[in-house]
């Protein structure tokens, strides 16, 4: 009942309120992106949604238009070369994720849930299958994001996502929401540049398709 009715209603109402309140900020960020570098304001990526149905996620563009397609920043030897000046700020503060409010309003995502895997992250998708974490709507933020984010190994991320599924409810969502605020203020768990192979495969911070 909570997942299908109340959670969806809460998501829609909060996303709509958030879009209205944040519209001036969204406009300012859009202008800064356009002034900072050539290219569109937004880009989209193919992601894995509820029951592994694919959808396009929206983000603010944080990389130059000549950045390698579908290449996680973890795998880039010199990510600073491709990330724009405003992009560095957007990534550090996670403000690049704000356009996903649109995905929430469309019913493709939830505010709280496992971060949607890239369509080709087979290892993460398979790992999440063991915990039922692919069976619910992905989220703007989630339990794994406040417990390690990019620093997590694939199995640890999937396990934490599964833990959220088991404990899903209003109290867990509130805990994730306020935990996210704390994590963003600390810029915790954000990793840029080439790291270990396992971490690079789990990165969702990828440029795939410019709108």
Coordinates of C-alpha atoms in Angstrom, one line a residue:
X1 CA 0.0 0.0 0.0
X2 CA 2.8 2.5 0.9
X3 CA 4.8 1.8 -2.2
X4 CA 1.9 1.9 -4.7
X5 CA -0.2 4.6 -3.2
X6 CA 1.3 6.8 -0.6
X7 CA 4.9 6.8 -1.8
X8 CA 3.9 7.7 -5.4
X9 CA 1.6 10.4 -4.1
X10 CA 4.3 11.9 -1.9
X11 CA 6.8 11.7 -4.7
X12 CA 4.5 13.6 -7.1
X13 CA 3.5 16.3 -4.7
X14 CA 7.0 16.9 -3.4
X15 CA 8.4 16.9 -6.9
X16 CA 5.8 19.4 -8.1
X17 CA 6.5 21.7 -5.1
X18 CA 10.2 21.3 -5.7
X19 CA 10.0 22.2 -9.3
X20 CA 8.0 25.3 -8.5
X21 CA 10.3 26.4 -5.7
X22 CA 13.5 25.5 -7.5
X23 CA 12.6 27.0 -10.9
X24 CA 14.6 30.2 -10.4
X25 CA 17.7 28.1 -9.4
X26 CA 17.1 25.8 -12.4
X27 CA 16.9 28.8 -14.7
X28 CA 20.1 30.3 -13.3
X29 CA 22.0 27.0 -13.6
X30 CA 20.8 26.6 -17.1
X31 CA 22.1 30.0 -18.1
X32 CA 25.5 29.3 -16.4
X33 CA 25.8 26.1 -18.3
X34 CA 25.1 27.8 -21.6
X35 CA 27.6 30.6 -20.9
X36 CA 30.3 28.2 -19.6
X37 CA 30.6 25.9 -22.6
X38 CA 29.1 25.0 -26.0
X39 CA 26.2 22.5 -26.1
X40 CA 22.8 21.9 -24.7
X41 CA 21.8 22.4 -21.0
X42 CA 20.6 18.9 -20.5
X43 CA 21.6 15.4 -21.5
X44 CA 19.9 12.1 -21.1
X45 CA 21.1 8.5 -20.3
X46 CA 19.4 5.2 -20.7
X47 CA 18.9 3.7 -17.2
X48 CA 17.3 0.7 -15.6
X49 CA 13.9 1.4 -14.0
X50 CA 11.3 -0.6 -12.1
X51 CA 11.3 -4.3 -13.0
X52 CA 14.3 -3.5 -15.3
X53 CA 12.3 -1.5 -17.7
X54 CA 14.6 1.1 -19.5
X55 CA 13.9 4.8 -19.4
X56 CA 15.8 8.0 -20.1
X57 CA 17.1 9.9 -17.1
X58 CA 17.7 13.7 -17.3
X59 CA 20.6 15.6 -15.9
X60 CA 22.3 18.9 -16.3
X61 CA 25.2 18.7 -18.7
X62 CA 28.5 18.8 -16.8
X63 CA 31.0 17.7 -19.5
X64 CA 32.1 19.2 -22.8
X65 CA 30.4 18.0 -25.9
X66 CA 33.5 16.2 -27.2
X67 CA 33.7 14.1 -24.0
X68 CA 33.9 10.3 -24.7
X69 CA 30.4 8.8 -25.1
X70 CA 29.2 6.4 -22.5
X71 CA 32.5 6.5 -20.5
X72 CA 32.3 6.8 -16.7
X73 CA 34.5 9.5 -15.3
X74 CA 36.1 6.9 -13.2
X75 CA 37.7 5.5 -16.3
X76 CA 39.0 8.8 -17.6
X77 CA 42.7 9.5 -17.0
X78 CA 42.1 13.2 -16.9
X79 CA 38.4 13.9 -16.2
X80 CA 39.2 17.6 -15.4
X81 CA 39.9 18.1 -19.1
X82 CA 36.3 17.1 -20.0
X83 CA 34.4 18.4 -17.1
X84 CA 33.3 22.0 -17.5
X85 CA 33.9 24.7 -14.8
X86 CA 30.3 24.9 -13.8
X87 CA 30.2 21.1 -14.2
X88 CA 32.7 20.6 -11.4
X89 CA 30.4 22.6 -9.1
X90 CA 27.3 20.8 -10.2
X91 CA 28.8 17.4 -9.6
X92 CA 30.3 18.3 -6.2
X93 CA 27.0 19.6 -5.0
X94 CA 24.9 17.0 -6.8
X95 CA 22.9 19.8 -8.4
X96 CA 23.4 18.1 -11.8
X97 CA 20.7 15.6 -10.6
X98 CA 17.9 18.2 -10.2
X99 CA 16.4 17.7 -13.7
X100 CA 15.4 14.2 -12.5
X101 CA 12.4 15.9 -10.9
X102 CA 11.0 15.5 -14.4
X103 CA 11.5 11.7 -14.2
X104 CA 9.8 11.7 -10.8
X105 CA 6.8 13.6 -12.1
X106 CA 6.6 11.2 -15.1
X107 CA 6.4 8.3 -12.7
X108 CA 9.7 6.8 -13.9
X109 CA 11.5 7.4 -10.6
X110 CA 11.0 8.0 -6.9
X111 CA 12.6 10.5 -4.6
X112 CA 14.1 7.7 -2.5
X113 CA 15.2 4.4 -4.0
X114 CA 18.2 2.6 -5.5
X115 CA 20.1 4.8 -7.9
X116 CA 19.2 3.7 -11.4
X117 CA 21.9 1.6 -13.0
X118 CA 23.2 2.3 -16.5
X119 CA 21.7 0.0 -19.1
X120 CA 25.0 -1.7 -19.6
X121 CA 26.0 -2.2 -15.9
X122 CA 25.3 -5.9 -16.1
X123 CA 27.3 -6.7 -13.0
X124 CA 25.3 -4.3 -10.8
X125 CA 22.0 -5.3 -12.3
X126 CA 22.7 -9.0 -11.6
X127 CA 23.9 -8.2 -8.1
X128 CA 20.7 -6.2 -7.4
X129 CA 18.6 -9.1 -8.6
X130 CA 19.7 -11.2 -5.6
X131 CA 18.2 -8.6 -3.3
X132 CA 15.1 -7.6 -5.2
X133 CA 16.4 -4.1 -5.7
X134 CA 15.4 -4.0 -9.4
X135 CA 11.8 -4.5 -8.6
X136 CA 11.0 -1.0 -7.3
X137 CA 11.3 2.4 -8.7
X138 CA 14.9 3.8 -8.7
X139 CA 15.4 7.0 -6.8
X140 CA 17.0 10.4 -6.9
X141 CA 18.9 9.3 -3.8
X142 CA 18.9 6.2 -1.6
X143 CA 20.3 4.2 1.2
X144 CA 23.5 3.3 -0.7
X145 CA 24.1 7.0 -1.5
X146 CA 24.3 8.0 2.1
X147 CA 26.5 5.0 2.9
X148 CA 29.4 5.4 0.5
X149 CA 28.1 6.4 -3.0
X150 CA 30.9 6.1 -5.6
X151 CA 33.2 4.5 -3.1
X152 CA 31.1 1.4 -2.7
X153 CA 32.0 -1.9 -4.4
X154 CA 29.3 -3.4 -6.5
X155 CA 28.2 -6.1 -4.1
X156 CA 28.1 -3.6 -1.2
X157 CA 26.0 -1.2 -3.2
X158 CA 23.6 -4.0 -4.2
X159 CA 23.4 -5.2 -0.5
X160 CA 22.5 -1.8 0.7
X161 CA 19.9 -1.3 -2.0
X162 CA 18.4 -4.7 -0.9
X163 CA 18.4 -3.5 2.7
X164 CA 16.4 -0.5 1.7
X165 CA 13.9 -2.7 -0.1
X166 CA 13.4 -4.8 3.1
X167 CA 13.0 -1.8 5.3
X168 CA 11.1 0.4 2.8
X169 CA 8.6 2.7 4.5
X170 CA 8.0 6.3 5.5
X171 CA 10.6 6.2 8.4
X172 CA 13.3 4.8 6.1
X173 CA 12.6 7.4 3.4
X174 CA 12.8 10.2 5.9
X175 CA 16.2 8.8 7.1
X176 CA 17.5 8.7 3.5
X177 CA 16.2 12.2 2.8
X178 CA 17.9 13.9 5.7
X179 CA 21.0 11.7 5.3
X180 CA 21.3 12.9 1.7
X181 CA 21.3 16.5 2.8
X182 CA 24.1 15.7 5.2
X183 CA 26.1 13.8 2.6
X184 CA 25.7 16.6 0.0
X185 CA 26.9 19.2 2.4
X186 CA 30.0 17.1 3.1
X187 CA 30.3 16.2 -0.6
X188 CA 30.8 12.6 0.7
X189 CA 31.5 9.6 -1.5
X190 CA 32.0 11.6 -4.8
X191 CA 35.0 10.1 -6.8
X192 CA 36.3 11.6 -10.1
X193 CA 39.0 10.1 -12.3
X194 CA 40.4 6.6 -12.7
X195 CA 40.1 4.4 -9.6
X196 CA 39.8 0.6 -9.1
X197 CA 38.1 -1.5 -11.8
X198 CA 35.2 -2.5 -9.6
X199 CA 34.4 1.1 -8.6
X200 CA 34.7 2.3 -12.2
X201 CA 32.1 -0.2 -13.3
X202 CA 29.6 1.1 -10.7
X203 CA 29.8 4.7 -11.6
X204 CA 26.6 6.3 -12.7
X205 CA 28.3 9.7 -13.4
X206 CA 28.5 9.2 -17.1
X207 CA 27.9 11.3 -20.2
X208 CA 25.9 9.2 -22.8
X209 CA 23.6 11.1 -25.0
X210 CA 23.3 14.8 -25.4
X211 CA 19.8 16.1 -25.8

